[in-house]
Coordinates of C-alpha atoms in Angstrom, one line a residue:
X1 CA -37.1 -61.8 -44.3
X2 CA -35.0 -61.3 -41.2
X3 CA -35.8 -64.3 -38.8
X4 CA -37.3 -63.2 -35.5
X5 CA -34.0 -64.0 -33.3
X6 CA -32.2 -61.3 -35.3
X7 CA -35.1 -58.8 -34.9
X8 CA -35.3 -59.5 -31.2
X9 CA -31.9 -58.8 -30.9
X10 CA -31.9 -55.6 -32.7
X11 CA -34.9 -54.6 -30.6
X12 CA -32.7 -55.2 -27.2
X13 CA -29.8 -53.0 -28.9
X14 CA -32.4 -50.4 -29.5
X15 CA -34.0 -50.4 -26.0
X16 CA -30.2 -50.2 -24.7
X17 CA -29.8 -47.0 -26.8
X18 CA -32.8 -45.6 -25.3
X19 CA -32.1 -46.5 -22.0
X20 CA -28.9 -44.4 -22.7
X21 CA -30.6 -41.6 -24.6
X22 CA -33.7 -40.8 -22.8
X23 CA -32.2 -39.1 -19.5
X24 CA -30.3 -36.7 -21.8
X25 CA -32.8 -33.5 -21.6
X26 CA -32.2 -32.3 -25.2
X27 CA -35.3 -29.9 -25.4
X28 CA -35.4 -26.3 -26.5
X29 CA -33.7 -24.0 -24.2
X30 CA -31.5 -26.5 -22.5
X31 CA -28.2 -25.7 -24.3
X32 CA -26.1 -28.3 -22.5
X33 CA -28.5 -31.3 -23.0
X34 CA -28.5 -30.7 -26.8
X35 CA -24.9 -30.5 -26.9
X36 CA -24.5 -33.7 -24.6
X37 CA -26.8 -35.5 -27.2
X38 CA -25.1 -34.4 -29.9
X39 CA -21.8 -35.8 -28.6
X40 CA -23.4 -38.9 -27.5
X41 CA -24.9 -39.6 -31.1
X42 CA -21.3 -38.5 -32.6
X43 CA -19.5 -41.2 -30.3
X44 CA -22.3 -43.9 -31.7
X45 CA -21.8 -43.0 -35.5
X46 CA -18.1 -42.8 -35.1
X47 CA -17.5 -46.1 -33.0
X48 CA -20.2 -48.2 -33.9
X49 CA -20.8 -47.4 -37.0
X50 CA -17.5 -46.6 -38.4
X51 CA -19.0 -43.3 -39.7
X52 CA -16.8 -40.1 -40.8
X53 CA -17.9 -37.3 -39.1
X54 CA -18.3 -34.6 -41.8
X55 CA -19.1 -32.0 -39.3
X56 CA -19.9 -32.6 -35.6
X57 CA -21.7 -29.0 -35.6
X58 CA -20.9 -28.3 -32.0
X59 CA -20.1 -24.6 -32.8
X60 CA -23.8 -24.5 -34.3
X61 CA -26.8 -23.8 -31.8
X62 CA -28.4 -26.3 -31.4
X63 CA -25.7 -28.6 -33.2
X64 CA -26.2 -30.5 -36.3
X65 CA -24.7 -33.9 -36.7
X66 CA -23.5 -34.8 -40.3
X67 CA -21.7 -37.9 -40.9
X68 CA -20.9 -40.3 -43.9
X69 CA -20.7 -43.9 -44.7
X70 CA -18.6 -44.2 -47.9
X71 CA -18.9 -47.8 -49.3
X72 CA -17.8 -46.8 -53.2
X73 CA -21.5 -47.7 -54.1
X74 CA -23.2 -46.1 -57.4
X75 CA -26.2 -44.3 -55.1
X76 CA -26.4 -42.4 -52.0
X77 CA -29.0 -42.5 -49.4
X78 CA -29.7 -39.7 -46.8
X79 CA -31.1 -40.5 -43.6
X80 CA -32.2 -37.7 -41.6
X81 CA -33.5 -37.6 -38.1
X82 CA -34.2 -35.7 -35.2
X83 CA -32.8 -35.9 -31.2
X84 CA -34.6 -32.9 -29.5
X85 CA -37.8 -33.9 -27.7
X86 CA -40.4 -31.7 -25.4
X87 CA -39.8 -30.6 -22.4
X88 CA -41.8 -32.8 -19.4
X89 CA -42.7 -33.0 -15.7
X90 CA -43.6 -35.9 -13.8
X91 CA -47.2 -35.3 -13.8
X92 CA -49.4 -37.7 -15.6
X93 CA -46.5 -40.6 -16.2
X94 CA -46.4 -44.0 -15.3
X95 CA -42.7 -43.8 -15.3
X96 CA -40.1 -40.8 -14.7
X97 CA -39.9 -39.1 -18.2
X98 CA -36.5 -39.0 -18.4
X99 CA -35.5 -42.3 -17.0
X100 CA -38.2 -44.7 -19.1
X101 CA -39.0 -47.8 -18.8
X102 CA -40.8 -50.9 -19.9
X103 CA -44.4 -51.4 -19.0
X104 CA -47.4 -53.6 -19.6
X105 CA -49.8 -51.9 -22.3
X106 CA -53.1 -52.6 -23.6
X107 CA -51.6 -54.1 -26.5
X108 CA -48.5 -55.8 -25.0
X109 CA -45.3 -54.3 -23.5
X110 CA -44.1 -50.9 -24.5
X111 CA -41.4 -48.5 -23.8
X112 CA -42.6 -45.2 -22.3
X113 CA -40.3 -41.9 -22.1
X114 CA -40.0 -38.8 -23.4
X115 CA -38.7 -39.2 -27.1
X116 CA -40.2 -42.6 -27.2
X117 CA -42.0 -42.0 -30.1
X118 CA -40.8 -38.7 -31.3
X119 CA -38.1 -39.1 -32.1
X120 CA -35.6 -40.9 -30.1
X121 CA -36.9 -44.2 -30.4
X122 CA -37.2 -44.0 -34.6
X123 CA -33.7 -42.7 -34.5
X124 CA -32.1 -45.3 -32.4
X125 CA -33.9 -48.4 -34.4
X126 CA -32.8 -46.3 -37.7
X127 CA -29.2 -46.5 -36.5
X128 CA -29.5 -50.2 -35.2
X129 CA -31.1 -50.9 -38.4
X130 CA -28.4 -49.8 -40.1
X131 CA -25.6 -51.1 -38.5
X132 CA -27.4 -54.6 -39.0
X133 CA -27.3 -54.0 -42.8
X134 CA -23.4 -52.6 -42.9
X135 CA -22.4 -55.6 -40.8
X136 CA -24.2 -58.0 -42.9
X137 CA -23.3 -56.1 -46.1
X138 CA -26.8 -55.9 -46.9
X139 CA -26.7 -52.4 -48.0
X140 CA -24.7 -51.3 -51.3
X141 CA -25.0 -47.9 -50.9
X142 CA -23.3 -44.5 -49.6
X143 CA -25.0 -43.1 -46.5
X144 CA -25.2 -39.4 -45.6
X145 CA -26.3 -38.7 -42.0
X146 CA -27.9 -35.7 -40.6
X147 CA -29.2 -35.4 -37.0
X148 CA -30.4 -32.1 -35.8
X149 CA -31.7 -31.1 -32.7
X150 CA -34.5 -28.3 -33.4
X151 CA -37.1 -30.0 -35.3
X152 CA -39.7 -28.8 -32.7
X153 CA -38.9 -25.4 -33.2
X154 CA -38.6 -24.7 -36.8
X155 CA -35.3 -26.6 -37.9
X156 CA -33.4 -23.4 -38.9
X157 CA -30.3 -24.4 -38.4
X158 CA -30.4 -27.4 -40.3
X159 CA -32.3 -25.4 -43.1
X160 CA -29.0 -22.9 -43.2
X161 CA -27.0 -26.0 -43.4
X162 CA -28.8 -27.6 -46.1
X163 CA -29.3 -24.5 -48.0
X164 CA -25.9 -23.1 -48.1
X165 CA -24.0 -22.3 -51.5
X166 CA -21.2 -24.8 -50.1
X167 CA -23.1 -27.3 -48.0
X168 CA -20.9 -30.5 -47.5
X169 CA -24.1 -32.3 -47.7
X170 CA -23.4 -35.1 -50.6
X171 CA -26.1 -35.1 -53.3
X172 CA -28.3 -38.2 -52.7
X173 CA -30.8 -40.4 -54.9
X174 CA -33.4 -39.8 -52.1
X175 CA -33.4 -38.8 -48.6
X176 CA -35.7 -40.5 -45.5
X177 CA -37.0 -39.5 -42.4
X178 CA -37.8 -42.9 -40.4
X179 CA -40.3 -42.8 -38.3
X180 CA -43.0 -44.9 -36.6
X181 CA -45.9 -44.2 -39.1
X182 CA -48.4 -46.7 -38.0
X183 CA -50.3 -43.6 -36.3
X184 CA -52.8 -44.7 -33.9
X185 CA -52.4 -48.3 -35.2
X186 CA -54.1 -46.9 -38.4
X187 CA -52.6 -47.5 -42.1
X188 CA -49.2 -46.1 -42.7
X189 CA -49.5 -42.8 -44.7
X190 CA -47.0 -42.0 -47.7
X191 CA -46.9 -38.5 -48.4
X192 CA -45.2 -36.6 -51.6
X193 CA -44.5 -33.6 -49.9
X194 CA -45.1 -31.3 -46.9
X195 CA -46.9 -27.9 -46.2
X196 CA -44.6 -24.9 -45.5
X197 CA -45.2 -22.8 -42.0
X198 CA -44.9 -19.2 -41.2
X199 CA -44.8 -18.2 -37.3
X200 CA -45.3 -15.0 -35.6
X201 CA -47.5 -12.9 -33.4
X202 CA -50.3 -10.4 -34.1
X203 CA -50.1 -7.7 -31.7
X204 CA -51.9 -4.5 -30.6
X205 CA -50.0 -2.0 -28.5
X206 CA -51.3 0.9 -27.1
X207 CA -48.3 3.1 -28.4
X208 CA -49.2 2.2 -31.8
X209 CA -52.8 3.4 -32.0
X210 CA -53.4 5.7 -28.8
X211 CA -54.7 3.4 -26.3
X212 CA -53.5 3.7 -22.5
X213 CA -49.9 3.9 -22.0
X214 CA -50.2 2.4 -18.8
X215 CA -52.9 -0.1 -17.3
X216 CA -56.0 2.1 -16.0
X217 CA -59.2 1.0 -14.0
X218 CA -61.8 -0.7 -16.0
X219 CA -64.3 2.1 -15.1
X220 CA -62.7 4.2 -17.8
X221 CA -64.0 1.7 -20.6
X222 CA -66.9 4.0 -21.8
X223 CA -64.0 6.5 -23.3
X224 CA -60.7 4.7 -23.6
X225 CA -60.3 1.9 -26.2
X226 CA -59.0 -1.4 -25.1
X227 CA -56.6 -3.2 -27.0
X228 CA -58.0 -6.4 -26.7
X229 CA -61.2 -5.6 -28.5
X230 CA -58.9 -4.0 -31.1
X231 CA -57.1 -7.6 -31.5
X232 CA -60.4 -9.5 -31.4
X233 CA -61.6 -7.2 -34.3
X234 CA -58.7 -7.8 -36.6
X235 CA -58.6 -11.5 -35.4
X236 CA -62.5 -11.7 -36.6
X237 CA -61.6 -10.4 -40.0
X238 CA -59.2 -13.2 -40.8
X239 CA -61.6 -15.3 -42.6
X240 CA -61.8 -18.3 -39.8
X241 CA -58.4 -19.3 -40.4
X242 CA -58.8 -20.1 -44.0
X243 CA -56.3 -18.3 -46.2
X244 CA -54.9 -18.4 -49.9
X245 CA -55.1 -21.8 -52.0
X246 CA -53.6 -23.5 -54.6
X247 CA -54.7 -26.2 -57.4
X248 CA -53.1 -29.4 -56.9
X249 CA -50.4 -30.3 -59.3
X250 CA -51.0 -32.5 -62.0
X251 CA -48.8 -35.3 -61.0
X252 CA -50.6 -35.5 -57.5
X253 CA -54.3 -35.4 -58.9
X254 CA -54.6 -39.3 -59.3
X255 CA -53.5 -39.3 -55.7
X256 CA -56.0 -37.2 -54.5
X257 CA -58.7 -39.1 -56.8
X258 CA -57.7 -42.4 -55.0
X259 CA -57.5 -41.0 -51.8
X260 CA -60.8 -39.4 -52.1
X261 CA -62.8 -42.7 -53.2
X262 CA -61.7 -44.5 -49.9
X263 CA -61.6 -41.5 -47.3
X264 CA -64.0 -42.3 -44.2
X265 CA -64.4 -38.7 -42.7
X266 CA -65.9 -40.6 -39.4
X267 CA -62.2 -42.6 -39.0
X268 CA -60.6 -39.4 -39.5
X269 CA -62.6 -38.0 -36.4
X270 CA -61.5 -40.9 -34.4
X271 CA -58.2 -40.8 -35.7
X272 CA -57.9 -37.0 -34.7
X273 CA -59.7 -37.7 -31.3
X274 CA -62.8 -35.1 -31.8
X275 CA -66.1 -35.5 -32.6
X276 CA -66.6 -32.7 -35.4
X277 CA -64.9 -31.2 -38.3
X278 CA -65.1 -27.3 -38.3
X279 CA -66.8 -27.5 -41.5
X280 CA -69.4 -30.0 -43.7
X281 CA -68.7 -31.2 -47.2
X282 CA -68.2 -34.3 -49.0
X283 CA -64.7 -36.5 -48.4
X284 CA -63.0 -34.9 -51.4
X285 CA -64.5 -31.4 -50.5
X286 CA -62.9 -31.9 -46.9
X287 CA -59.7 -33.2 -48.6
X288 CA -59.3 -30.6 -50.9
X289 CA -60.3 -27.8 -48.4
X290 CA -57.3 -29.3 -45.9
X291 CA -54.5 -29.9 -48.6
X292 CA -54.8 -26.8 -50.8
X293 CA -55.6 -24.1 -48.7
X294 CA -53.3 -22.2 -46.1
X295 CA -54.7 -22.3 -42.9
X296 CA -54.0 -19.8 -40.0
X297 CA -54.1 -21.2 -36.4
X298 CA -54.1 -19.4 -33.0
X299 CA -52.1 -21.0 -30.6
X300 CA -52.1 -18.2 -27.7
X301 CA -54.1 -14.8 -26.9
X302 CA -52.9 -12.8 -23.9
X303 CA -52.7 -9.1 -22.8
X304 CA -49.9 -7.1 -21.4
X305 CA -49.3 -6.6 -18.3
X306 CA -50.5 -10.5 -17.6
X307 CA -52.8 -10.8 -14.9
X308 CA -54.7 -7.9 -14.9
X309 CA -58.3 -7.7 -13.6
X310 CA -60.5 -4.9 -13.7
X311 CA -58.2 -2.7 -15.9
X312 CA -57.6 -1.7 -19.5
X313 CA -54.0 -3.4 -20.7
X314 CA -51.6 -1.5 -22.4
X315 CA -51.3 -4.4 -25.5
X316 CA -52.7 -7.7 -26.6
X317 CA -51.5 -10.3 -28.8
X318 CA -52.2 -13.7 -30.3
X319 CA -49.3 -16.0 -31.7
X320 CA -50.1 -17.6 -34.6
X321 CA -48.7 -20.6 -37.1
X322 CA -49.9 -20.6 -40.6
X323 CA -49.8 -23.6 -42.6
X324 CA -49.1 -23.3 -46.6
X325 CA -49.3 -25.7 -49.1
X326 CA -47.0 -26.3 -51.8
X327 CA -46.9 -23.5 -54.4
X328 CA -48.1 -20.6 -52.3
X329 CA -45.1 -18.1 -51.8
X330 CA -45.1 -17.5 -47.9
X331 CA -44.0 -13.8 -48.1
X332 CA -47.1 -13.0 -50.1
X333 CA -49.6 -14.9 -47.6
X334 CA -47.8 -12.9 -44.9
X335 CA -48.1 -9.5 -46.9
X336 CA -52.0 -10.6 -47.0
X337 CA -52.1 -11.4 -43.0
X338 CA -50.7 -8.0 -42.5
X339 CA -53.1 -6.3 -44.7
X340 CA -56.1 -8.2 -43.1
X341 CA -55.2 -7.9 -39.4
X342 CA -54.6 -3.8 -39.7
X343 CA -54.8 -1.8 -37.4
X344 CA -52.8 -4.9 -35.4
X345 CA -48.9 -5.3 -36.2
X346 CA -47.7 -8.5 -37.4
X347 CA -44.2 -9.6 -36.1
X348 CA -42.6 -12.7 -37.9
X349 CA -40.7 -15.5 -36.4
X350 CA -39.8 -17.7 -39.2
X351 CA -41.2 -18.9 -42.0
X352 CA -40.5 -21.5 -45.1
X353 CA -42.2 -22.8 -48.3
X354 CA -44.2 -26.1 -48.9
X355 CA -42.6 -28.6 -51.4
X356 CA -43.8 -31.5 -53.1
X357 CA -41.5 -34.2 -55.2
X358 CA -42.6 -36.4 -58.1
X359 CA -44.5 -39.5 -56.9
X360 CA -42.1 -41.5 -59.6
X361 CA -39.0 -40.4 -57.5
X362 CA -36.9 -43.1 -55.8
X363 CA -38.2 -44.5 -52.5
X364 CA -41.6 -43.9 -52.7
X365 CA -42.7 -47.3 -54.6
X366 CA -40.1 -49.2 -52.4
X367 CA -41.7 -47.7 -49.3
X368 CA -44.9 -49.0 -50.4
X369 CA -43.7 -52.3 -51.2
X370 CA -41.9 -52.8 -47.8
X371 CA -45.5 -52.1 -46.3
X372 CA -47.4 -54.4 -48.1
X373 CA -44.5 -57.2 -47.7
X374 CA -44.9 -57.0 -44.0
X375 CA -48.9 -57.0 -44.1
X376 CA -49.9 -53.1 -44.2
X377 CA -51.9 -51.6 -46.9
X378 CA -50.6 -47.8 -47.3
X379 CA -52.7 -44.8 -48.1
X380 CA -51.1 -42.1 -50.2
X381 CA -51.4 -38.5 -49.8
X382 CA -50.5 -35.5 -52.0
X383 CA -48.8 -34.2 -49.4
X384 CA -48.8 -34.1 -45.3
X385 CA -51.6 -31.7 -43.5
X386 CA -48.5 -30.8 -41.2
X387 CA -45.3 -28.7 -42.1
X388 CA -41.8 -30.1 -42.6
X389 CA -38.7 -28.1 -44.2
X390 CA -38.8 -30.8 -46.9
X391 CA -37.9 -28.0 -49.5
X392 CA -34.3 -27.6 -47.6
X393 CA -33.7 -31.2 -48.7
X394 CA -34.7 -30.7 -52.5
X395 CA -31.3 -29.1 -53.2
X396 CA -29.2 -32.3 -52.3
X397 CA -31.9 -34.9 -52.9
X398 CA -34.5 -35.7 -55.5
X399 CA -37.3 -36.5 -52.9
X400 CA -37.7 -36.3 -48.7
X401 CA -40.0 -39.3 -47.6
X402 CA -41.0 -40.1 -43.8
X403 CA -41.7 -43.7 -43.5
X404 CA -41.5 -46.8 -41.5
X405 CA -43.7 -49.2 -39.7
X406 CA -44.4 -49.1 -35.9
X407 CA -47.0 -48.0 -34.0
X408 CA -46.2 -45.4 -30.7
X409 CA -48.2 -42.2 -29.4
X410 CA -48.7 -39.3 -26.8
X411 CA -45.7 -37.7 -28.5
X412 CA -46.1 -34.4 -26.9
X413 CA -48.0 -35.5 -23.7
X414 CA -47.6 -37.5 -20.6
X415 CA -46.7 -41.3 -21.3
X416 CA -45.2 -40.9 -24.7
X417 CA -44.7 -44.4 -25.8
X418 CA -43.5 -46.9 -28.6
X419 CA -44.9 -50.5 -28.5
X420 CA -42.1 -53.1 -28.5
X421 CA -43.8 -55.0 -31.4
X422 CA -43.9 -51.6 -33.0
X423 CA -39.9 -51.4 -32.8
X424 CA -39.9 -55.1 -34.2
X425 CA -42.1 -53.5 -37.6
X426 CA -40.3 -50.7 -37.5
X427 CA -37.0 -52.3 -38.1
X428 CA -38.4 -55.2 -40.4
X429 CA -39.8 -52.3 -42.6
X430 CA -36.3 -50.4 -43.0
X431 CA -34.4 -53.9 -43.5
X432 CA -36.7 -54.2 -46.6
X433 CA -37.1 -50.6 -47.8
X434 CA -33.4 -49.5 -47.7
X435 CA -31.9 -52.4 -49.6
X436 CA -34.8 -52.2 -52.1
X437 CA -33.9 -48.5 -52.6
X438 CA -30.2 -49.3 -53.2
X439 CA -31.3 -52.2 -55.6
X440 CA -33.5 -49.9 -57.6
X441 CA -30.9 -47.3 -57.8
X442 CA -28.6 -49.6 -59.4
X443 CA -30.8 -50.8 -62.0

């Protein structure tokens, strides 16, 4: 195992990169910031890691950075990460979110800044660990590197890049998404897949069904229908958010059996920072519900024009996001949603399917081993309850795996952080995980 002095040096290098990258405002809508971040990463990959830049992506919006480290090895590993972050204002932060810095936390020193946990911190540490393995000849593998700037808004550009018939991405034995996976200080989770996602808006506009063509006084409500009421009736018929469901694939059934036997709903409530679930059931029933059904979330309800008082508006809409388990066709679920929400009209922004991988695929067992070697007891899930475009990697890799030790928090809120001890654990886990994959792939 790598000594503490080496790990401390790699942590310092990670913090140096964070100090350089945190001020770059690479969030959705800031095209200049996204391009500066992409150019900064290209320079680091080329100059510090000796990588060949396959595509600088600067003509894409936002850029996809694709690099390759050719070592003449019999196995190729794809490393993926993201450089886009969420916007932030100074309110609620201990330091300027786009300057960042180390502060004292309840568990020891931590780095605070936008992207510290999600995902500039893991990306920086991933590249630092990779550089160390290359410099010490500790990784006998070819490396494909994909870094994108659109993860927070659907990864559309990356998905098109990966799934194009002539994609330049070399096929890999496994694709890895290194991240801090000791969420909230709990056990790291191993996911054998991810849900898909559909996003859009459900709307009722007066022109579609005969409501007021311009806002009118609320005194007319006895005889002029209100679009908000029509929207409310449409939403009320959507079955409380639960949609279609699937049977768990047979290779993943033992994973659910093991998870359900040890699943603690009360611990999950604490982990999710809530006081109660929206439904009752045994641990297994709760798990089956969250894993195998499509779930519709309403993220925003609004009327047009905004700010009306004592008026009947001309329209109303609700922004939705629907997470779909692997095996459900997004087109079928969207068609059912259109039918069930009538007379409201559905407009779709984006959609992609869920995807799962064989638990015996290269990388999963090696990840579990690396966790146990560092004293962590991983918890395996059939797939994540969250969405990720894992399906796009299925054409170029036998698995897409998120993994890595380390504890951070507040990813989309004020005082986003990563514990400095978490950076150490993350680097240690990668220094075990990556060579183990390479060794297994050669055997």
